[in-house]
XYZ file of C-alpha atoms in Angstrom:
625
model
C 0.000 0.000 0.000
C 1.043 3.618 -0.463
C 1.428 6.087 2.396
C 1.972 9.847 2.480
C 4.854 11.230 4.563
C 5.331 15.021 4.934
C 8.994 15.992 4.983
C 8.463 18.531 7.779
C 6.887 15.864 9.994
C 9.735 13.467 9.273
C 12.233 16.092 10.405
C 10.459 16.346 13.761
C 11.834 12.880 14.475
C 15.277 12.970 12.834
C 17.809 15.647 12.026
C 19.438 15.139 8.624
C 21.397 17.132 6.068
C 19.676 15.262 3.218
C 17.365 17.208 0.939
C 13.967 15.781 -0.131
C 15.424 14.593 -3.454
C 18.217 12.818 -1.548
C 15.722 11.148 0.766
C 13.599 10.025 -2.190
C 16.590 8.505 -3.947
C 17.933 6.782 -0.830
C 14.583 5.239 0.078
C 13.958 4.057 -3.474
C 17.398 2.443 -3.756
C 17.517 0.780 -0.349
C 14.033 0.452 1.158
C 10.756 1.463 -0.484
C 9.875 3.021 -3.791
C 9.041 6.726 -3.577
C 6.342 6.905 -6.250
C 6.280 10.682 -6.362
C 6.790 13.842 -4.314
C 4.110 16.500 -3.871
C 5.097 20.143 -3.257
C 2.699 21.958 -0.901
C 1.771 25.629 -0.879
C 3.576 26.114 2.451
C 6.866 24.833 0.991
C 6.566 21.373 2.539
C 7.151 18.249 0.448
C 5.041 15.095 0.798
C 6.510 11.737 -0.214
C 4.165 9.101 -1.608
C 5.856 5.847 -0.679
C 4.912 2.297 -1.663
C 5.340 -0.003 1.341
C 5.796 -3.724 0.663
C 3.151 -5.996 2.275
C 5.585 -7.586 4.746
C 6.613 -4.249 6.271
C 3.741 -3.158 8.476
C 6.351 -1.529 10.726
C 7.020 1.074 8.027
C 3.457 2.422 7.798
C 4.363 5.459 9.867
C 6.622 8.498 10.121
C 8.719 6.625 12.696
C 9.051 3.587 10.439
C 10.416 5.663 7.558
C 12.659 7.567 9.958
C 14.180 4.274 11.172
C 15.052 3.396 7.583
C 16.662 6.761 6.911
C 18.788 6.628 10.078
C 20.262 3.381 8.751
C 20.552 4.364 5.085
C 21.568 8.031 4.904
C 24.966 7.909 6.694
C 26.377 5.610 4.017
C 25.253 8.202 1.451
C 27.282 10.920 3.118
C 24.384 12.565 4.992
C 23.951 13.000 8.715
C 20.922 11.365 10.304
C 20.186 11.237 14.026
C 17.174 10.963 16.294
C 15.972 14.190 17.898
C 12.527 13.346 19.284
C 12.669 11.793 22.721
C 10.094 9.246 23.919
C 7.331 10.534 26.190
C 7.756 10.057 29.937
C 5.655 7.831 32.164
C 2.833 9.511 34.050
C 1.875 9.360 37.723
C -1.207 7.229 38.299
C -4.121 8.217 40.548
C -6.962 6.097 41.908
C -10.004 8.217 41.091
C -12.037 6.528 38.351
C -12.458 2.757 38.212
C -12.133 0.708 35.038
C -12.701 -3.015 34.671
C -11.346 -4.761 31.574
C -12.061 -8.423 30.839
C -10.538 -10.206 27.843
C -12.444 -13.411 27.235
C -9.679 -15.039 25.136
C -5.980 -14.150 25.246
C -5.682 -14.777 21.507
C -8.011 -11.859 20.736
C -5.909 -9.117 22.340
C -2.229 -9.808 23.051
C -1.924 -6.426 24.781
C -4.389 -3.877 26.089
C -3.404 -0.662 27.892
C -5.748 2.103 29.036
C -6.069 5.143 31.276
C -8.868 7.552 32.187
C -8.336 11.276 31.547
C -10.303 14.164 33.052
C -10.768 17.901 32.452
C -11.075 17.371 28.701
C -11.694 20.601 26.814
C -13.324 20.242 23.407
C -11.699 22.508 20.832
C -10.228 22.426 17.325
C -6.737 21.065 16.750
C -3.790 23.445 16.312
C -3.140 24.492 12.725
C 0.027 22.376 12.559
C -1.807 19.168 13.525
C -4.764 19.883 11.209
C -2.448 20.732 8.315
C -0.352 17.599 8.688
C -3.404 15.382 8.913
C -4.753 16.973 5.754
C -1.462 16.262 3.963
C -1.771 12.539 4.726
C -5.443 12.410 3.708
C -7.199 12.597 7.084
C -9.886 15.184 7.864
C -9.385 17.067 11.142
C -12.354 16.849 13.572
C -11.325 18.059 17.020
C -8.219 18.075 19.165
C -9.080 14.874 21.065
C -9.918 12.663 18.096
C -7.223 14.207 15.889
C -4.590 13.281 18.452
C -5.303 9.565 17.998
C -5.010 9.854 14.218
C -1.919 12.036 14.474
C -0.064 9.566 16.664
C -1.198 6.597 14.569
C 0.436 8.205 11.524
C 3.521 9.159 13.520
C 4.086 5.898 15.429
C 2.153 3.330 13.394
C 0.186 2.401 16.511
C -3.622 2.813 16.200
C -5.200 4.434 19.267
C -8.763 4.908 20.490
C -10.507 7.315 22.804
C -14.054 6.943 24.172
C -16.272 9.066 26.386
C -15.715 7.488 29.810
C -19.194 8.375 31.108
C -20.866 6.628 28.142
C -19.327 3.276 29.073
C -21.981 1.743 31.318
C -20.600 0.332 34.546
C -17.180 1.585 33.466
C -16.591 -1.956 32.304
C -15.179 -3.293 29.014
C -15.497 -6.931 27.983
C -13.504 -7.939 24.911
C -15.039 -10.960 23.197
C -16.027 -12.543 19.893
C -19.225 -11.400 18.255
C -22.248 -13.641 17.800
C -23.695 -14.023 14.325
C -26.341 -11.389 13.630
C -25.330 -8.904 16.337
C -25.670 -5.285 15.250
C -23.911 -2.047 16.076
C -23.678 1.480 14.701
C -20.154 2.686 13.963
C -18.884 6.259 14.155
C -19.759 6.854 10.506
C -23.437 6.328 11.357
C -23.733 2.995 9.521
C -25.530 0.063 11.157
C -23.518 -3.097 10.635
C -24.641 -6.695 11.069
C -21.773 -8.833 12.307
C -20.771 -12.388 11.439
C -19.541 -14.647 14.221
C -15.938 -14.289 15.391
C -15.404 -10.529 15.041
C -13.578 -8.901 17.971
C -15.914 -6.496 19.802
C -16.140 -4.727 23.161
C -19.304 -4.583 25.242
C -19.860 -2.425 28.302
C -21.340 -3.297 31.698
C -24.863 -3.393 30.282
C -23.945 -5.658 27.363
C -24.066 -2.892 24.728
C -21.531 -3.185 21.914
C -19.352 -0.069 22.079
C -16.469 -0.900 19.730
C -15.869 -2.753 16.469
C -12.328 -3.531 17.504
C -9.434 -2.608 15.281
C -11.741 -1.095 12.664
C -13.935 1.689 14.084
C -15.532 2.729 17.370
C -19.271 2.878 17.947
C -21.545 5.902 17.942
C -22.747 5.224 21.477
C -19.278 5.744 22.996
C -17.906 8.589 20.867
C -16.208 11.687 22.210
C -18.241 14.841 21.544
C -18.308 18.511 22.584
C -19.764 17.557 25.983
C -17.059 15.058 26.888
C -15.098 15.913 30.042
C -13.732 12.462 30.899
C -12.251 10.156 28.316
C -10.995 6.602 28.263
C -7.803 6.503 26.222
C -6.600 3.033 25.226
C -3.884 1.540 23.041
C -3.829 -2.152 22.167
C -2.856 -4.947 19.796
C -5.439 -7.208 18.166
C -5.149 -10.573 16.486
C -4.166 -9.505 12.918
C -5.888 -12.406 11.173
C -9.220 -11.695 12.860
C -8.993 -7.985 12.062
C -8.358 -8.645 8.366
C -11.169 -11.207 8.133
C -13.605 -8.853 9.855
C -12.571 -5.858 7.762
C -12.853 -7.789 4.496
C -16.113 -9.526 5.427
C -17.769 -6.254 6.444
C -16.263 -4.404 3.489
C -15.051 -1.696 5.871
C -11.367 -0.814 5.379
C -9.869 1.763 7.721
C -6.375 3.088 8.396
C -6.414 1.349 11.778
C -7.459 -1.994 10.307
C -4.746 -1.809 7.639
C -2.132 -1.454 10.363
C -3.558 -3.987 12.812
C -3.847 -6.681 10.141
C -0.146 -6.381 9.272
C 0.941 -6.650 12.909
C 1.648 -3.864 15.393
C 4.721 -3.553 17.650
C 4.028 -5.244 21.009
C 6.585 -3.042 22.753
C 5.192 0.112 21.177
C 1.898 0.019 23.069
C 2.919 1.732 26.317
C 5.200 4.318 24.626
C 2.237 5.124 22.376
C -0.034 5.531 25.391
C 2.482 7.797 27.122
C 2.836 9.907 23.966
C -0.945 10.272 23.705
C -1.319 11.305 27.339
C 1.456 13.861 26.921
C -0.013 15.308 23.725
C -3.558 15.537 25.151
C -2.261 17.267 28.244
C -0.518 19.839 26.061
C -3.403 20.373 23.624
C -6.595 20.067 25.686
C -5.335 20.317 29.279
C -6.315 16.769 30.289
C -5.101 15.148 33.523
C -4.607 11.561 34.645
C -7.713 10.305 36.462
C -7.106 6.572 37.017
C -4.593 3.817 37.426
C -2.871 2.394 34.367
C -4.412 -0.758 32.944
C -1.884 -2.911 31.099
C -2.900 -6.468 30.216
C -0.141 -8.274 28.317
C -0.088 -11.779 26.869
C 3.390 -11.712 25.372
C 3.402 -13.199 21.854
C 5.323 -16.423 21.429
C 7.718 -16.723 18.542
C 11.255 -16.201 17.282
C 13.093 -13.254 18.801
C 16.620 -14.396 17.941
C 17.981 -15.438 14.539
C 21.375 -16.984 13.783
C 23.783 -14.554 12.140
C 25.698 -16.445 9.448
C 28.244 -14.016 7.991
C 29.435 -16.436 5.304
C 25.889 -17.219 4.235
C 25.186 -13.505 3.750
C 28.332 -13.128 1.623
C 27.391 -16.154 -0.480
C 23.879 -14.827 -1.098
C 25.294 -11.391 -1.981
C 27.932 -12.895 -4.248
C 30.519 -10.533 -2.840
C 32.681 -10.192 0.245
C 30.867 -7.792 2.565
C 33.045 -7.154 5.619
C 31.783 -8.676 8.890
C 31.934 -5.290 10.567
C 29.764 -3.767 7.851
C 27.243 -6.578 8.293
C 26.984 -6.088 12.042
C 26.957 -2.280 11.880
C 24.189 -2.346 9.274
C 22.044 -4.610 11.426
C 22.737 -2.401 14.434
C 21.538 0.711 12.587
C 18.332 -1.147 11.668
C 17.621 -1.874 15.334
C 18.971 -5.425 15.580
C 21.207 -6.389 18.508
C 24.178 -8.632 17.762
C 24.548 -11.050 20.677
C 27.593 -12.902 21.891
C 26.074 -16.334 21.179
C 26.222 -15.905 17.410
C 22.605 -14.787 17.176
C 20.901 -11.489 16.488
C 18.001 -10.232 18.590
C 15.216 -9.037 16.330
C 13.686 -5.646 17.212
C 10.101 -5.828 18.423
C 8.755 -3.958 15.386
C 10.193 -6.640 13.021
C 8.890 -9.553 15.124
C 6.695 -11.046 12.382
C 9.010 -10.269 9.496
C 12.506 -11.557 10.412
C 12.454 -15.306 11.031
C 15.409 -16.989 9.274
C 19.078 -16.154 8.463
C 18.126 -15.328 4.867
C 15.927 -12.506 6.203
C 19.013 -10.983 7.835
C 20.877 -11.331 4.538
C 18.154 -9.371 2.765
C 18.383 -6.558 5.309
C 22.158 -6.269 4.971
C 22.212 -6.519 1.173
C 19.481 -3.931 0.540
C 21.262 -1.375 2.727
C 24.603 -2.315 1.154
C 22.962 -1.630 -2.216
C 21.833 -4.107 -4.847
C 23.562 -1.921 -7.419
C 26.886 -2.669 -5.674
C 26.569 -6.418 -6.240
C 28.531 -8.113 -9.000
C 26.626 -8.441 -12.255
C 27.936 -11.894 -13.188
C 25.660 -13.902 -15.451
C 24.248 -17.144 -14.129
C 26.224 -20.260 -15.057
C 25.286 -23.900 -15.446
C 22.848 -25.781 -17.596
C 19.518 -24.228 -18.444
C 16.875 -26.370 -16.759
C 14.708 -28.372 -19.099
C 11.282 -26.901 -19.573
C 8.446 -29.333 -19.074
C 5.670 -28.239 -21.362
C 2.141 -28.441 -20.025
C 0.036 -29.857 -22.851
C -3.288 -29.085 -21.155
C -3.409 -25.575 -22.564
C -2.747 -26.904 -26.064
C -5.649 -29.375 -25.837
C -7.944 -26.737 -24.355
C -7.262 -24.386 -27.275
C -7.657 -27.191 -29.811
C -11.017 -28.274 -28.335
C -12.291 -24.691 -28.191
C -11.293 -24.046 -31.804
C -13.072 -27.211 -32.927
C -16.311 -26.324 -31.128
C -16.273 -22.759 -32.456
C -15.706 -23.972 -36.015
C -18.737 -26.242 -35.580
C -21.020 -23.311 -34.867
C -21.062 -23.142 -31.050
C -20.495 -19.829 -29.261
C -17.953 -19.729 -26.424
C -19.137 -18.166 -23.147
C -17.338 -16.827 -20.091
C -19.568 -16.844 -17.017
C -18.680 -15.786 -13.481
C -17.094 -18.295 -11.094
C -19.515 -17.037 -8.453
C -23.263 -17.352 -8.761
C -26.408 -17.529 -6.649
C -26.835 -20.142 -3.946
C -29.672 -21.697 -5.974
C -27.615 -22.138 -9.142
C -24.466 -23.170 -7.267
C -26.165 -26.105 -5.503
C -26.573 -27.274 -1.925
C -22.949 -28.367 -1.487
C -21.418 -25.193 -2.915
C -18.953 -23.065 -0.957
C -20.236 -19.699 0.209
C -18.156 -16.538 -0.225
C -17.445 -14.644 3.008
C -17.729 -11.162 1.490
C -19.672 -11.471 -1.785
C -19.926 -8.493 -4.098
C -23.676 -9.123 -4.211
C -26.248 -11.782 -3.338
C -26.167 -12.868 -6.986
C -22.482 -13.746 -6.535
C -22.599 -15.420 -3.140
C -21.416 -18.993 -3.887
C -18.751 -20.732 -5.997
C -20.195 -22.835 -8.798
C -19.940 -26.623 -8.803
C -21.216 -26.944 -12.390
C -21.084 -24.870 -15.579
C -24.467 -25.956 -16.910
C -26.838 -23.794 -14.775
C -25.231 -20.541 -15.909
C -25.081 -21.697 -19.538
C -28.793 -22.512 -19.347
C -29.325 -18.920 -18.156
C -27.360 -17.707 -21.174
C -29.503 -19.897 -23.424
C -32.670 -18.526 -21.805
C -31.545 -14.944 -22.461
C -31.044 -15.855 -26.120
C -34.297 -17.766 -26.609
C -35.435 -15.141 -29.105
C -32.805 -16.370 -31.560
C -34.238 -18.407 -34.431
C -32.845 -21.724 -35.604
C -30.241 -23.844 -33.878
C -28.367 -22.144 -31.010
C -25.421 -23.605 -29.115
C -23.071 -22.378 -26.371
C -20.089 -23.911 -24.622
C -17.770 -22.984 -21.777
C -14.512 -24.464 -20.570
C -13.619 -23.333 -17.068
C -12.962 -24.444 -13.490
C -15.605 -25.529 -11.019
C -15.118 -25.561 -7.248
C -15.816 -28.820 -5.430
C -15.691 -28.653 -1.598
C -13.037 -30.629 0.293
C -13.314 -31.013 4.066
C -10.697 -28.929 5.865
C -8.894 -27.867 2.711
C -9.114 -25.696 -0.375
C -11.674 -26.864 -2.952
C -10.766 -29.081 -5.881
C -10.823 -27.034 -9.098
C -11.135 -29.424 -12.075
C -11.456 -27.988 -15.563
C -14.909 -28.776 -16.960
C -16.361 -28.523 -20.453
C -20.100 -27.898 -20.820
C -22.253 -27.591 -23.966
C -25.852 -26.382 -24.213
C -27.876 -26.365 -27.445
C -31.446 -25.578 -28.512
C -32.984 -26.982 -31.690
C -30.029 -29.229 -32.450
C -30.796 -32.925 -33.044
C -29.393 -35.283 -30.449
C -27.297 -37.067 -33.067
C -25.764 -33.829 -34.317
C -24.602 -32.800 -30.830
C -23.316 -36.294 -30.158
C -21.491 -36.240 -33.471
C -19.829 -32.895 -32.651
C -18.538 -34.187 -29.322
C -17.339 -37.499 -30.800
C -15.596 -35.646 -33.627
C -13.922 -33.332 -31.108
C -12.614 -36.361 -29.224
C -11.283 -37.860 -32.452
C -9.596 -34.518 -33.228
C -7.815 -34.855 -29.867
C -6.698 -38.391 -30.645
C -9.297 -40.101 -28.449
C -11.171 -42.902 -30.148
C -12.918 -45.272 -27.747
C -11.452 -44.376 -24.363
C -13.959 -41.753 -23.206
C -17.706 -41.791 -22.608
C -20.117 -38.935 -22.063
C -23.842 -38.482 -21.549
C -26.153 -35.916 -23.127
C -29.095 -34.713 -21.015
C -32.442 -33.427 -22.239
C -33.878 -30.180 -20.899
C -36.961 -28.098 -21.583
C -37.847 -26.402 -24.851
C -35.769 -28.652 -27.109
C -32.616 -28.008 -25.035
C -29.760 -30.530 -24.846
C -26.757 -30.214 -22.553
C -23.755 -32.120 -21.298
C -20.885 -31.473 -18.905
C -17.677 -33.457 -18.635
C -14.298 -33.316 -16.897
C -11.879 -31.870 -19.445
C -8.868 -32.724 -17.260
C -9.631 -36.377 -18.000
C -9.961 -35.620 -21.704
C -6.615 -33.806 -21.852
C -4.973 -36.726 -20.002
C -6.188 -39.127 -22.732
C -5.456 -36.826 -25.681
C -2.455 -37.714 -27.819
C -0.518 -36.399 -30.785
C 0.471 -39.745 -32.253
C -1.504 -41.086 -35.191
C -1.751 -44.797 -36.029
C -1.239 -45.749 -39.671
C -3.158 -48.748 -40.953
C -2.299 -49.989 -44.433
C -5.092 -50.564 -46.941
C -6.112 -54.212 -47.078
C -5.790 -56.240 -50.281
C -9.192 -57.717 -49.522
C -12.662 -56.303 -49.745
C -14.867 -55.671 -46.753
C -18.511 -56.624 -46.411
C -21.000 -54.081 -45.088
C -24.519 -54.644 -43.859
C -27.231 -52.900 -41.871
C -28.877 -54.650 -38.943
C -31.938 -53.456 -37.037
C -32.372 -54.433 -33.377
C -35.198 -54.140 -30.877
C -33.827 -52.211 -27.907
C -35.191 -52.730 -24.370
C -35.755 -49.602 -22.287
C -32.627 -48.414 -20.495
C -30.104 -49.946 -22.910
C -27.794 -47.381 -24.511
C -26.033 -47.228 -27.841
C -22.636 -47.248 -26.113
C -23.475 -50.549 -24.389
C -24.587 -52.107 -27.670
C -21.542 -50.824 -29.538
C -19.087 -52.112 -26.935
C -20.769 -55.530 -26.881
C -20.702 -55.938 -30.688
C -17.054 -54.875 -31.060
C -15.989 -57.580 -28.580
C -17.703 -60.337 -30.558
C -15.079 -60.716 -33.293
C -11.901 -58.893 -34.332
C -13.091 -58.883 -37.953
C -15.723 -56.273 -37.026
C -13.741 -53.170 -38.064
C -16.388 -50.434 -38.169
C -19.726 -49.842 -36.488
C -21.850 -46.717 -36.692
C -25.329 -45.581 -35.766
C -27.673 -45.166 -38.716
C -31.259 -44.709 -37.542
C -33.648 -45.084 -34.642
C -37.408 -45.477 -34.872
C -39.734 -46.310 -31.961
C -37.703 -48.906 -30.067
C -35.677 -50.127 -33.037
C -32.089 -49.087 -33.782
C -30.389 -49.604 -37.110
C -26.616 -50.036 -37.114
C -24.173 -50.136 -40.018
C -21.528 -52.849 -39.521
C -18.422 -53.566 -41.616
C -16.459 -56.862 -41.612
C -12.857 -57.124 -42.817
C -10.104 -59.700 -42.484
C -6.646 -58.366 -43.356
C -5.319 -61.824 -44.157
C -8.156 -63.296 -46.230
C -11.333 -62.385 -48.040
C -14.363 -62.429 -45.754
C -16.878 -64.922 -47.154
C -20.639 -65.173 -46.789
C -20.086 -68.090 -44.432
C -17.738 -65.925 -42.289
C -20.338 -63.179 -42.215
C -23.011 -65.585 -41.032
C -20.729 -66.820 -38.210
C -19.890 -63.307 -37.046
C -23.536 -62.259 -37.239
C -24.559 -65.270 -35.155
C -22.015 -64.277 -32.468
C -23.471 -60.773 -32.406
C -27.042 -62.021 -31.960
C -26.080 -64.437 -29.193
C -23.975 -61.898 -27.235
C -26.534 -59.058 -27.495
C -29.355 -61.349 -26.350
C -27.276 -62.756 -23.507
C -25.807 -59.460 -22.237
C -28.466 -56.857 -22.991
C -31.654 -58.708 -24.027
C -31.309 -57.016 -27.430
C -32.841 -59.002 -30.312
C -32.862 -58.735 -34.108
C -35.981 -57.115 -35.463
C -37.905 -59.579 -37.604
């Protein structure tokens, strides 16, 4: 994501001799791409910086300042910290606050304090101007402070009217499906199960955690006491909730990428200090600090030789360690490096340390040797070739190709279909398990067309798998109106022959309403059977004998069953094709050929007798008299 960083704000944190153009170049070469710079009317410069998804720690003024302190000295510019952390405050026992966290996993850390003597007034021009430069509208000094410090420190903060919290109690829990609340923007939201929320002593929901506060606890012009709290939420739950509700906020974007565990209390202290200076607030309670320290890797092995091998050049050990030190890492005596708290989720293996060292060292300083060794053999995936070949064949036979949406209604998707957590609309709420229903809709929309109409689609369907991602086989579906059954069957059989498939694949055509025929088959199986090789059969020196036979077909017996049975009767039966069907009688054209001798009338009678016996025995099919 892109963030906006005013140069003047950045220089509140660090003192540097670098000009804006120098900062832009240094960041782009060693950290994050500066997409552009915006010159303001007051002479300030705003950097628009693209932050990579793994670097939630850099979504702030402080995060960019940390990078510059490490990068600029090697460029010949001074860079040192000038803003000191806020001091701890003296607690008082005046206003009670009870905080209950129902599950430790929901909130790894929660800190809060009550403030009194709040004076409602506009923010100073400097604060309002800086917020405007980063795209945030100024409201009042109290609320603006939380946004200001979120942009500066990367730590989202919240402030509620203390007297609006019934029982002065906060219970952090998971939401129940169907619960409703009204957020600060005045929108009523219906919650799914599992969203992190806070309820007060009367069970009212007062916060949609990590995303936006509720209307019933907001700070307004009458607020004199405020509850100021800074916390960390489970990032996965915040992202799921934000995406499901379709409500993306600056706070949610930061929480979902992971917030610094050790930055919570410094953020609280900074907020208390700023509110005291801007609105005259005073401490009115004890400090609440509930911490369930996250478990994970805090030390990573520092392999100097590995870093040099990855870089392809001999970076001095001292340079490696100094670079890591400037980035906030602590080189320990046991051969490991302690990862700074703000990189807790990002630095996990020695290769991560190598990346940090090499990017600061400069990718442009690495040797530009070409890769050596054999070029790996490319294994061609033939599926795409067969898909294109099948599509071309169907188009050339008069069918129109369709592209329908992978998502559809619950009705069309079927009972077993997977639902989508945050559908774009109710018409796109489930993943399809078949292509036919949507093609039938396409056919229905084109029912005004005269003559034969046919559509096909080749695409993935989504078949549920317990506890895992769905299977996504490639299916081929065809839908026609006004086309004779035999014509559609002939098109599909011809397509299979075009792909080199003769007798190895079966399919079934279904009958719908209004002269509609349709079929759907697994194209992955077709592409697995398809082949390039052609079999050459020399022309026989002997003549074949052809004849038509008409059989009485019992109900339920199919042409494929009859065909398979006849072909197994004798190897001199070389060709068999469907000719006609009337009432319950089917006429077949059969050809007999012996490559080594001329087929005689006697041979024909013997083969025919085998056919009659086997059809009667296997399928109760008899010759029509």
